[in-house]
PDB file of C-alpha atoms in Angstrom:
ATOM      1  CA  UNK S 725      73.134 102.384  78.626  1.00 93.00           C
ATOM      2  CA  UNK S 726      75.733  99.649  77.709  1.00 97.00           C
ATOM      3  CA  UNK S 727      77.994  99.971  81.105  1.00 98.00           C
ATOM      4  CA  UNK S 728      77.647 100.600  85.053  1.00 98.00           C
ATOM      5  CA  UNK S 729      80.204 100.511  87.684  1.00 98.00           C
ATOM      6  CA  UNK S 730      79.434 100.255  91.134  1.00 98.00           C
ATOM      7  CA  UNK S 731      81.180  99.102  94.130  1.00 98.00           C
ATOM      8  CA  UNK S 732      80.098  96.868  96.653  1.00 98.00           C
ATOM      9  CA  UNK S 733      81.053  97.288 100.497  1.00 98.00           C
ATOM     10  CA  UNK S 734      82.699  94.744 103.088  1.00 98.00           C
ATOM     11  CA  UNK S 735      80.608  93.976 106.063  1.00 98.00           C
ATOM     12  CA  UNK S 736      81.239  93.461 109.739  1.00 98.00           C
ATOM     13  CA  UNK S 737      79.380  91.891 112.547  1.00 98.00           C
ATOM     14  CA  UNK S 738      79.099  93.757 115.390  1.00 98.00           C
ATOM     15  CA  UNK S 739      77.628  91.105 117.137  1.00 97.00           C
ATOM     16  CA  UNK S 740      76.567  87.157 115.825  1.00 96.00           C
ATOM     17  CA  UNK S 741      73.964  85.320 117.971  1.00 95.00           C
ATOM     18  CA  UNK S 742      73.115  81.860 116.796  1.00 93.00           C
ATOM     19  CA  UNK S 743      68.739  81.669 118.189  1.00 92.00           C
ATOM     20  CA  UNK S 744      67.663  78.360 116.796  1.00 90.00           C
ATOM     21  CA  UNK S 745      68.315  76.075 114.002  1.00 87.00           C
ATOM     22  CA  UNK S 746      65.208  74.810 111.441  1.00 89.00           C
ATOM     23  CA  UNK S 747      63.943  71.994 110.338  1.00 91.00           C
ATOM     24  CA  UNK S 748      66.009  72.024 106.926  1.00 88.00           C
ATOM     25  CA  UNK S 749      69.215  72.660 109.155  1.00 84.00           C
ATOM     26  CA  UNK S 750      69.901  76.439 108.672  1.00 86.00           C
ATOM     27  CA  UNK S 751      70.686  78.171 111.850  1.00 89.00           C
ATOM     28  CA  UNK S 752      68.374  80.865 112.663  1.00 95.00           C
ATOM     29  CA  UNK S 753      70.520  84.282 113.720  1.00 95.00           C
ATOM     30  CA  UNK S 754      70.276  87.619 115.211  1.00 97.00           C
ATOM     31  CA  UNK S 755      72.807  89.901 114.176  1.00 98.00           C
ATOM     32  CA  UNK S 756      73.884  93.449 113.915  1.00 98.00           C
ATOM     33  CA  UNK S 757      76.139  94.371 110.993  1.00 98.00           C
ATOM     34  CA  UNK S 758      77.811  96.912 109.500  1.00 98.00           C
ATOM     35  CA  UNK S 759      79.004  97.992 106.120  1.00 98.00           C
ATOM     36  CA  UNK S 760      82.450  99.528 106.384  1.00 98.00           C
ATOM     37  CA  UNK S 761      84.847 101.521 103.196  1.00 98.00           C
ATOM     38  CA  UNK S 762      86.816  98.743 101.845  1.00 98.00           C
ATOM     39  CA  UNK S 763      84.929  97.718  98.613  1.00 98.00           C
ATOM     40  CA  UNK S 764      85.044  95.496  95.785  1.00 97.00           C
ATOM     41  CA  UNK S 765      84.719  97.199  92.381  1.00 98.00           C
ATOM     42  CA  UNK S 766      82.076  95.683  89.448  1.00 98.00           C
ATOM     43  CA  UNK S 767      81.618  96.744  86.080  1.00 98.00           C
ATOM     44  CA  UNK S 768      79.137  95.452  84.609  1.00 98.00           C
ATOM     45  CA  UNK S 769      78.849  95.141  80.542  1.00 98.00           C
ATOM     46  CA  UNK S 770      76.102  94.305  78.102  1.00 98.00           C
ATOM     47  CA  UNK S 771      77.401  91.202  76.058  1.00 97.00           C
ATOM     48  CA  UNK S 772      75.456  88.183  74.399  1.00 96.00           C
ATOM     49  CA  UNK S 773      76.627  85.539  77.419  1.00 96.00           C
ATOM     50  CA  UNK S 774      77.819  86.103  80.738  1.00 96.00           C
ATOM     51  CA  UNK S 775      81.284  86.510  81.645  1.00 94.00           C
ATOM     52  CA  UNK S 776      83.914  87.170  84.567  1.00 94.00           C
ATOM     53  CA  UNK S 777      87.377  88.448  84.451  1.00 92.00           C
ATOM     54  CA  UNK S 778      88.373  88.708  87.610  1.00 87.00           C
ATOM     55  CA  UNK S 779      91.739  87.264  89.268  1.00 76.00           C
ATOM     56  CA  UNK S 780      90.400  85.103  92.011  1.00 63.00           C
ATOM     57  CA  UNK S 781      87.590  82.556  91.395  1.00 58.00           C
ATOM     58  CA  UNK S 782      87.206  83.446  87.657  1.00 52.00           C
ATOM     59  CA  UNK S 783      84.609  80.732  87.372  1.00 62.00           C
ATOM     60  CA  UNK S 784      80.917  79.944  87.386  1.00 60.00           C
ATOM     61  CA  UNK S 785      81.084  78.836  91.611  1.00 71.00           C
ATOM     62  CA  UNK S 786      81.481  82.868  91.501  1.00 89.00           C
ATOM     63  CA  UNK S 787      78.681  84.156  93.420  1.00 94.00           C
ATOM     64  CA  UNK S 788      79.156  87.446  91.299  1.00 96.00           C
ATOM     65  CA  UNK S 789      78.711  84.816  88.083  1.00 95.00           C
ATOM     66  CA  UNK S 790      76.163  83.177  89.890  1.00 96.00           C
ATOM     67  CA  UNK S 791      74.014  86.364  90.829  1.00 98.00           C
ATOM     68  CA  UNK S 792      74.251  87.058  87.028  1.00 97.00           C
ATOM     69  CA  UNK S 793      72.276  83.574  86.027  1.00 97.00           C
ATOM     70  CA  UNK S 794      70.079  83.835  89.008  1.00 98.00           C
ATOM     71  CA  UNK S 795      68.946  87.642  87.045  1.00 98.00           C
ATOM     72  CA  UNK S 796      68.456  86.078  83.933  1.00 98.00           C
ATOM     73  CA  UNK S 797      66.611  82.927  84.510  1.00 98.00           C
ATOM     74  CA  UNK S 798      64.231  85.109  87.288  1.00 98.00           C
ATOM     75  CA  UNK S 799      63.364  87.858  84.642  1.00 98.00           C
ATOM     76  CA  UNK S 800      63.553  85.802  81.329  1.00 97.00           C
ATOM     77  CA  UNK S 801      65.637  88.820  79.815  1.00 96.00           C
ATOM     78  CA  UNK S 802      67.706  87.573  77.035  1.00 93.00           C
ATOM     79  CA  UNK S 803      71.596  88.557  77.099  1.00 93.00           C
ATOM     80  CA  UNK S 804      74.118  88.003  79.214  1.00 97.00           C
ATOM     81  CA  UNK S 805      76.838  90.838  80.948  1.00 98.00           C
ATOM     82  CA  UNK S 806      80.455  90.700  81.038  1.00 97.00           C
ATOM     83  CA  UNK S 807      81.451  91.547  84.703  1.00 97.00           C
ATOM     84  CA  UNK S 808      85.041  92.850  85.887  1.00 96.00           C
ATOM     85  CA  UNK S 809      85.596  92.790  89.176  1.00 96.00           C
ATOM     86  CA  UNK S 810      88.284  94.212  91.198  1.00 95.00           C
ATOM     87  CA  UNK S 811      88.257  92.373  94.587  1.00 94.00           C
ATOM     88  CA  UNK S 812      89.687  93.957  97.580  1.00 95.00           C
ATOM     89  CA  UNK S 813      87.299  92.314 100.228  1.00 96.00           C
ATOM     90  CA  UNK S 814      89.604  89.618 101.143  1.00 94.00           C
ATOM     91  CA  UNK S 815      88.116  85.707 100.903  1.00 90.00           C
ATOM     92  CA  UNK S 816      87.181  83.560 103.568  1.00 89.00           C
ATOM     93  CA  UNK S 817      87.289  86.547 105.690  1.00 94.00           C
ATOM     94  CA  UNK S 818      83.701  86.840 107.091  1.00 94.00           C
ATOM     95  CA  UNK S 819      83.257  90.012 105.573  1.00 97.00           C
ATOM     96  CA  UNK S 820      80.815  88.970 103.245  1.00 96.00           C
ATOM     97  CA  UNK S 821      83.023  90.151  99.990  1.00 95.00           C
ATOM     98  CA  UNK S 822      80.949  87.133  97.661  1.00 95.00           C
ATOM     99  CA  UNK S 823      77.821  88.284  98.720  1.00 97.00           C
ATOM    100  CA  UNK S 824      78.650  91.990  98.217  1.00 98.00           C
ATOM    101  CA  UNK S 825      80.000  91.248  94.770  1.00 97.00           C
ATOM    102  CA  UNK S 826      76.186  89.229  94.007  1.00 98.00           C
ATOM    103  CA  UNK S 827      74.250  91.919  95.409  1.00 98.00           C
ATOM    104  CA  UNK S 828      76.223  94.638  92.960  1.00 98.00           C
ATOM    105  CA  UNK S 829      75.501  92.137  90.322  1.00 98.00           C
ATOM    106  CA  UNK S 830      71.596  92.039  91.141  1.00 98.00           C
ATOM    107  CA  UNK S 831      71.149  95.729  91.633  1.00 98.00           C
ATOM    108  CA  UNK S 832      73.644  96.653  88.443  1.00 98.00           C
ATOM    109  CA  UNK S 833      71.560  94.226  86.287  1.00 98.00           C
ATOM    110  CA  UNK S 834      68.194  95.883  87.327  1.00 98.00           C
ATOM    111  CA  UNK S 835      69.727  99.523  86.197  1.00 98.00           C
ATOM    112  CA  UNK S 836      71.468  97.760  83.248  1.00 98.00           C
ATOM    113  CA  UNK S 837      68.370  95.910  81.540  1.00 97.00           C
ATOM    114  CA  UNK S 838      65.693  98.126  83.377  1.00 97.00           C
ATOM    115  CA  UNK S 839      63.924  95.417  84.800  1.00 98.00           C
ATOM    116  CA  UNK S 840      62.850  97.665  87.756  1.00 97.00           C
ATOM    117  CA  UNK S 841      62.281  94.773  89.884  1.00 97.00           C
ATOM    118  CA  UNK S 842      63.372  96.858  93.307  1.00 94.00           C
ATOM    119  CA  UNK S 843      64.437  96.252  96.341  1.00 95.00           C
ATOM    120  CA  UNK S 844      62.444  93.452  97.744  1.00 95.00           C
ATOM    121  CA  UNK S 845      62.533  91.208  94.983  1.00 97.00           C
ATOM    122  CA  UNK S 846      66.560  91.927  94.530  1.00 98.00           C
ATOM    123  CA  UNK S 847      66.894  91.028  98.039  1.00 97.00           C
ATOM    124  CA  UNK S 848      64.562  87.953  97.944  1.00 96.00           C
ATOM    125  CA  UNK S 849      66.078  86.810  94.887  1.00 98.00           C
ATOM    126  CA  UNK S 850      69.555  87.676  96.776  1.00 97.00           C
ATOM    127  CA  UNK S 851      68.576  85.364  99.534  1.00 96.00           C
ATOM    128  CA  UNK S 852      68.556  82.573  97.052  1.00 95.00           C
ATOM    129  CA  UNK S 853      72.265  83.029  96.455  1.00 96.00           C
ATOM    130  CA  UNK S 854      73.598  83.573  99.986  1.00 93.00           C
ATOM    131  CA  UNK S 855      72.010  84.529 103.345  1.00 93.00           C
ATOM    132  CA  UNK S 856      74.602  87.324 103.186  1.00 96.00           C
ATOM    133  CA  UNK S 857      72.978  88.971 100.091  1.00 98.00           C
ATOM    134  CA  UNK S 858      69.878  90.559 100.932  1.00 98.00           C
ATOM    135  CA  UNK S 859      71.751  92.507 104.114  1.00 98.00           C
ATOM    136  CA  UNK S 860      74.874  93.395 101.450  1.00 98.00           C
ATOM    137  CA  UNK S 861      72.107  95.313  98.980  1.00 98.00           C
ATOM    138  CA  UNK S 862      71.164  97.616 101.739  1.00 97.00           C
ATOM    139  CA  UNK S 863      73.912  98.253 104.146  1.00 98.00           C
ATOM    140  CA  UNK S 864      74.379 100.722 106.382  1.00 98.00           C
ATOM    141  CA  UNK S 865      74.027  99.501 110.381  1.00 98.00           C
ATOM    142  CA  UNK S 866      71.441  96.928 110.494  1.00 98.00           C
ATOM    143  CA  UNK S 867      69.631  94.224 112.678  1.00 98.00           C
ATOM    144  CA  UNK S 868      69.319  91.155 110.630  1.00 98.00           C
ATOM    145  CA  UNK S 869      67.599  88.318 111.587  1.00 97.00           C
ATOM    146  CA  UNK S 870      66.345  84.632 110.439  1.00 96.00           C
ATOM    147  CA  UNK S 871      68.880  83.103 108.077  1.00 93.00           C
ATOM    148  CA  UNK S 872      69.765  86.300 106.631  1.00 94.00           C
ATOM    149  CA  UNK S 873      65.985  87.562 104.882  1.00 94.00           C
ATOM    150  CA  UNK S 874      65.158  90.081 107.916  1.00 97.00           C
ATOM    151  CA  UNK S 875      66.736  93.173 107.667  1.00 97.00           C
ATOM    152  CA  UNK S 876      65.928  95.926 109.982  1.00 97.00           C
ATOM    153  CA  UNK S 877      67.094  99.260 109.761  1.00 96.00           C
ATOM    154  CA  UNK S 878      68.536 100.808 112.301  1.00 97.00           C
ATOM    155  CA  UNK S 879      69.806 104.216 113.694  1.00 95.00           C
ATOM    156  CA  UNK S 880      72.739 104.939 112.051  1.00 95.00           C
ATOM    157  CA  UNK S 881      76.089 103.958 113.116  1.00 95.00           C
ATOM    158  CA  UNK S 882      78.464 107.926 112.443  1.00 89.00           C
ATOM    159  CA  UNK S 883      81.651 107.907 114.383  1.00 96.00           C
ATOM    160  CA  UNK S 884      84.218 105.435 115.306  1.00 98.00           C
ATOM    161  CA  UNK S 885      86.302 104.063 112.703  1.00 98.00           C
ATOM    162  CA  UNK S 886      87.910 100.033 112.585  1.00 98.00           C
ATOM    163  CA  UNK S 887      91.327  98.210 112.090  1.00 98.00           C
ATOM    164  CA  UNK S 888      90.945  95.286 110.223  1.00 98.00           C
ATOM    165  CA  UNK S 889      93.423  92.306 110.458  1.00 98.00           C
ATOM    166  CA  UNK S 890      92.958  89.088 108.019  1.00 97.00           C
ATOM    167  CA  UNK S 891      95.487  86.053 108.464  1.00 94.00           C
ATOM    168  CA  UNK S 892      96.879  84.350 105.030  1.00 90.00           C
ATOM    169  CA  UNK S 893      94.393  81.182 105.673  1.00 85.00           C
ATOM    170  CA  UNK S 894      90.538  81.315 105.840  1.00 78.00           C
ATOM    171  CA  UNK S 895      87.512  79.648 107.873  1.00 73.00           C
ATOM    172  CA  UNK S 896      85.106  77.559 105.685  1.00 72.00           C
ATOM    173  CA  UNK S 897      81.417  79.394 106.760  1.00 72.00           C
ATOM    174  CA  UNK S 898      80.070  75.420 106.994  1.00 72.00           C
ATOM    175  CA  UNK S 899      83.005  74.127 109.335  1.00 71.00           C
ATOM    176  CA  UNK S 900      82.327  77.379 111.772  1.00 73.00           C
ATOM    177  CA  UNK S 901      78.593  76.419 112.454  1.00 76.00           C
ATOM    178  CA  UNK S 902      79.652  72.587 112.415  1.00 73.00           C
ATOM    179  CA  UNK S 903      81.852  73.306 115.458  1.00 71.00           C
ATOM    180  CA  UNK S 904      79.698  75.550 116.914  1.00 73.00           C
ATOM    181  CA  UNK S 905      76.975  72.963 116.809  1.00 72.00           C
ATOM    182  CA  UNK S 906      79.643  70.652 118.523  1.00 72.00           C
ATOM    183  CA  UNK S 907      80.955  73.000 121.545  1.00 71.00           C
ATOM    184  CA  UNK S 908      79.378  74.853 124.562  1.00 64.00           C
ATOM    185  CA  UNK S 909      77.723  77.642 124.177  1.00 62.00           C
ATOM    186  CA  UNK S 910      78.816  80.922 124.654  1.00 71.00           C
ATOM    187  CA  UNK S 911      77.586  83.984 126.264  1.00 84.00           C
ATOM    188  CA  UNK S 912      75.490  86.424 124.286  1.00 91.00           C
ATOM    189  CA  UNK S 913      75.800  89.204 123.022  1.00 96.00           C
ATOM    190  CA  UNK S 914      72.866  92.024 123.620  1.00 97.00           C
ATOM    191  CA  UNK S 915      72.129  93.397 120.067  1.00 98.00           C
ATOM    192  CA  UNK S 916      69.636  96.678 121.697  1.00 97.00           C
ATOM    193  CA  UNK S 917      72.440  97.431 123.735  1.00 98.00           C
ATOM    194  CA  UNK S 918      75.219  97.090 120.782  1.00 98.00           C
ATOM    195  CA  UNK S 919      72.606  98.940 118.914  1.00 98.00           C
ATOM    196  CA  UNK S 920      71.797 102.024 121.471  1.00 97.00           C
ATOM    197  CA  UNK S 921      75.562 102.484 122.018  1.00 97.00           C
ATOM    198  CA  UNK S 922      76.499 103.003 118.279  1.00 96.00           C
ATOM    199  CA  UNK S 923      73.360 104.999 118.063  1.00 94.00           C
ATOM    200  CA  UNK S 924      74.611 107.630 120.406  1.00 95.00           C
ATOM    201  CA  UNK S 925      78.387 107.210 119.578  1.00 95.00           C
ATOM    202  CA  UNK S 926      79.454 105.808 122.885  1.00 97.00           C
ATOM    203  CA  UNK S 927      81.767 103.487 121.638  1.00 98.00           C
ATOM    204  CA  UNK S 928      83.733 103.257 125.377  1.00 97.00           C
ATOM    205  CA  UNK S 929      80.638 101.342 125.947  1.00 98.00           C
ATOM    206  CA  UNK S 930      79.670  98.707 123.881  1.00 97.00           C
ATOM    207  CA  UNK S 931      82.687  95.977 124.423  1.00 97.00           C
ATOM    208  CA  UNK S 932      80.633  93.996 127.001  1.00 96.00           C
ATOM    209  CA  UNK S 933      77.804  93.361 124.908  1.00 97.00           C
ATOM    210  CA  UNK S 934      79.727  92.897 121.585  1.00 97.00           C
ATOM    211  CA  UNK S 935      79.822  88.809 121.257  1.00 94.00           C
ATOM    212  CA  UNK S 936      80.385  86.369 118.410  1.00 93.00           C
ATOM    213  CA  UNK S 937      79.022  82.970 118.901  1.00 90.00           C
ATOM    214  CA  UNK S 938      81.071  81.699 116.539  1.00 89.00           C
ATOM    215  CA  UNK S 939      83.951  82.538 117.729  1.00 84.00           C
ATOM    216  CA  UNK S 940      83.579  79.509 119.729  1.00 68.00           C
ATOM    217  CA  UNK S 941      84.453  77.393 116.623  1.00 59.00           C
ATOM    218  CA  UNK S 942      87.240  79.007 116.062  1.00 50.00           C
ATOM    219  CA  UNK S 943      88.899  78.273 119.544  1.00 55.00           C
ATOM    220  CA  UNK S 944      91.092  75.764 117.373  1.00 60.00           C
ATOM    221  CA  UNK S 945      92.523  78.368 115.947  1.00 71.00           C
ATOM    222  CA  UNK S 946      94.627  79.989 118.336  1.00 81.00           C
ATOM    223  CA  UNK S 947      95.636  82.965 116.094  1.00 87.00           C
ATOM    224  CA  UNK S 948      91.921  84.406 116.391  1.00 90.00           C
ATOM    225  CA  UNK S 949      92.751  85.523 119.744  1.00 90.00           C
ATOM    226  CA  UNK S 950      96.231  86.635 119.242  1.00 94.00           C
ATOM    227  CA  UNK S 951      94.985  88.932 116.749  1.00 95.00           C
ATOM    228  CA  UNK S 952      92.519  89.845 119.142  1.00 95.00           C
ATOM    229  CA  UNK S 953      95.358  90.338 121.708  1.00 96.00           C
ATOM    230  CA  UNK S 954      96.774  92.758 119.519  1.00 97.00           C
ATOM    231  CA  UNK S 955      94.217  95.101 118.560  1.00 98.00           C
ATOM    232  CA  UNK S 956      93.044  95.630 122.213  1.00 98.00           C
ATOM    233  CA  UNK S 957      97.195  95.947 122.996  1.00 97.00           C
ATOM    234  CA  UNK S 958      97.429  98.893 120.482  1.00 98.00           C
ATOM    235  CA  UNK S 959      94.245 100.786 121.485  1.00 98.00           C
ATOM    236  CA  UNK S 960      90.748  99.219 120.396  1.00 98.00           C
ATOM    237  CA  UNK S 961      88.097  99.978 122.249  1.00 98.00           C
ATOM    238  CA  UNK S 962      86.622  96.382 121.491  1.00 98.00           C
ATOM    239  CA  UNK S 963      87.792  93.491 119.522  1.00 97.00           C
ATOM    240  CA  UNK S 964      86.015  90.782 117.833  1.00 96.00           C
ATOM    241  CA  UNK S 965      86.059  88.060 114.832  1.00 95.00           C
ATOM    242  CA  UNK S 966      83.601  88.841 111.996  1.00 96.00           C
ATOM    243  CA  UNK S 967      81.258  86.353 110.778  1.00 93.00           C
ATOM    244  CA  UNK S 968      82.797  83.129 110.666  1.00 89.00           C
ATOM    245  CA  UNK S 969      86.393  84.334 110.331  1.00 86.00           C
ATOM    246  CA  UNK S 970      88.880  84.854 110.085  1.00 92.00           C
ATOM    247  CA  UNK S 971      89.131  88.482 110.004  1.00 96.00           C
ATOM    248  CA  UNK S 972      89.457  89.855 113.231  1.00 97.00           C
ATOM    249  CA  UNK S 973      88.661  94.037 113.900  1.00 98.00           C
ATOM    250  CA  UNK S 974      89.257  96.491 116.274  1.00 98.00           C
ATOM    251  CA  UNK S 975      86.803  99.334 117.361  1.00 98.00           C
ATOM    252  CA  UNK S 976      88.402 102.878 117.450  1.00 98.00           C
ATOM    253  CA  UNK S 977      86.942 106.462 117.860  1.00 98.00           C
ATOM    254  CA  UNK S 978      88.639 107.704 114.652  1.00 98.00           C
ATOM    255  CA  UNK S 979      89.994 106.586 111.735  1.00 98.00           C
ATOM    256  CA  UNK S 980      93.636 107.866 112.380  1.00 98.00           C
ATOM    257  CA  UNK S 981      93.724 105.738 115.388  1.00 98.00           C
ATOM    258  CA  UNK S 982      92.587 102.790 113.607  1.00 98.00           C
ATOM    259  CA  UNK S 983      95.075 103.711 110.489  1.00 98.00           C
ATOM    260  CA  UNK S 984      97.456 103.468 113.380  1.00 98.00           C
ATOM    261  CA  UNK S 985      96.441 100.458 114.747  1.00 98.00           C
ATOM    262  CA  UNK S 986      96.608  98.744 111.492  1.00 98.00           C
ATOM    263  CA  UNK S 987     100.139  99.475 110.481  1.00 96.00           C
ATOM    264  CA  UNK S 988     101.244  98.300 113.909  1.00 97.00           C
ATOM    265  CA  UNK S 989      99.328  95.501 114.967  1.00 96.00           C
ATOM    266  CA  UNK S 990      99.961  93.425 111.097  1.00 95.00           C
ATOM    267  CA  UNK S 991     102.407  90.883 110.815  1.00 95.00           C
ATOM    268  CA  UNK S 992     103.879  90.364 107.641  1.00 94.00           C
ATOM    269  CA  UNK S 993     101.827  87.713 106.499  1.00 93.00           C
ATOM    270  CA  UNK S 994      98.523  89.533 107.222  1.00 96.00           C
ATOM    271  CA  UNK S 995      96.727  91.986 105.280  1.00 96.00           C
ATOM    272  CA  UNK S 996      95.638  94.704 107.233  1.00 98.00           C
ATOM    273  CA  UNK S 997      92.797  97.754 106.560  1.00 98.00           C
ATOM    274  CA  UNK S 998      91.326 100.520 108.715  1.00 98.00           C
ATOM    275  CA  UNK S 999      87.825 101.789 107.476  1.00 98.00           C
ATOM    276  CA  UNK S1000      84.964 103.605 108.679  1.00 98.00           C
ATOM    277  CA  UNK S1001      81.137 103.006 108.800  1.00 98.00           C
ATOM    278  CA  UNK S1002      79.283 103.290 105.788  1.00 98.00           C
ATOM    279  CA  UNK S1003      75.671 103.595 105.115  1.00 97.00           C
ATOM    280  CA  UNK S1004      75.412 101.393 102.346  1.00 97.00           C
ATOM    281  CA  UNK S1005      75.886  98.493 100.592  1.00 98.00           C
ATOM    282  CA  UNK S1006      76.114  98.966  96.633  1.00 98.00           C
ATOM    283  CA  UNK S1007      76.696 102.535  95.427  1.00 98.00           C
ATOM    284  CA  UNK S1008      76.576 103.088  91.924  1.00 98.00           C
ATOM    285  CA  UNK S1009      80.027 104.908  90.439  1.00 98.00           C
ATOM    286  CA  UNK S1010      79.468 105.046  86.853  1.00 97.00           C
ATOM    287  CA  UNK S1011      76.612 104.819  84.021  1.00 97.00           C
ATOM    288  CA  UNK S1012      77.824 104.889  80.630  1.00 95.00           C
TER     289      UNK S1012
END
């Protein structure tokens, strides 16, 4: 095998609760995510060094670059890849696009070079790259805990579909925490709860325990909550940041609604998506 395609799923946080912070300064979390059908696209090819063609961040501060050096020094193979990626997942969003993009990397190397090293030692070799990572390679709905190296499967998340609004500027992940670590806290959200109502699909249901700590931080931006304003004005059931910005989504029961949704809610300078759940992360398209 010289090739593999695969493409790598956005991610959004159905609720973000900030539980301690360690000695070393990462904040411990509790979160439940969600992989959702708007994906970047990686091809992955055998080449003597590694390289990226990719129009935003073609450059080694890539984490899909960086997953690709993190594979090589861990399992001593010798070669490189040359990756193409066609990004979609919009930066700075909070939707995890980077870390999506490293865990294709990690799991396309493995199948490329037939390293077999599986799933726990992608995801713990992930976790080196981005806390982000070792959720992204498994997908699907999720309680994650820790700084990111705890993920717990959960029941399925199989109806309800999401409208997806990004403004033109993002929220740096570090700045978010900064200014959370600087304001009052918040109330919190109630993960079971989140959990047991996507479980059994009654999304009327879940708004009041849906929270995002973080969204705190991003009281100086005022725009979070008109986009906010403006999902729950054109039907969402419940409305919420993701991650640390500044993509904002709204819940719906289908995806027609939330196709809806998006075309009406964007303003010209946003980029807008609907999607649906997903149930995983990385999904391999192509072998060649």
């Amino acid at each position: 095998m010289q090739q593999i395609t695969l493409r790598a799923a956005a991610k959004l946080n159905m609720t973000l609760d900030i539980t301690g912070v360690r000695p070393d300064g990462y904040h411990l979390l509790q979160m439940v995510m969600q992989t959702v059908s708007l994906y970047d696209t990686l091809t992955l090819r055998r080449e003597e060094r590694i390289s990226l063609l990719c129009d935003h961040l073609p450059n080694p501060d890539n984490l899909a670059w960086r997953a690709a050096e993190a594979f090589f020094a861990h399992t001593g193979v010798k070669g490189g890849v040359r990756i193409t990626l066609d990004k979609q997942i919009p930066v700075q969003s909070g939707m995890a696009g980077g870390s999506a993009d490293a865990a294709a990397v990690l799991k396309g190397l493995d199948i490329l070079y037939e390293t077999h090293l599986g799933l726990p030692a992608l995801r713990e070799l992930g976790l080196s790259l981005g806390a982000d990572v070792p959720y992204c390679l498994m997908g699907g709905t999720a309680l994650v805990e820790g700084i990111g190296e705890q993920v717990i499967p959960v029941p399925q998340m199989r109806t309800g579909a999401f409208a997806i609004l990004k403004p033109e500027w993002g929220v740096s992940t570090a700045a978010a925490f900064a200014a959370y670590d600087n304001g009052i806290p918040a109330d919190r959200p109630n993960p079971y709860r989140v959990i047991d109502c996507l479980m059994k699909g009654k999304l009327k249901s879940v708004s009041p325990y849906m929270r995002n700590l973080l969204e705190q931080s991003a009281d100086r931006y005022p725009e979070i909550s008109e986009l906010r304003r403006r999902l729950l004005k054109n039907g969402a059931l419940a409305a919420q940041m993701t991650g640390s910005g500044s993509a904002v989504f709204g819940l719906f029961p289908d995806l027609a609604a939330a196709k809806a949704c998006a075309a009406a809610a964007a303003r010209p300078d946003e980029r807008s998506f609907a999607a649906e759940p997903v149930p995983q992360g990385v999904e391999v398209l192509l072998m060649e």
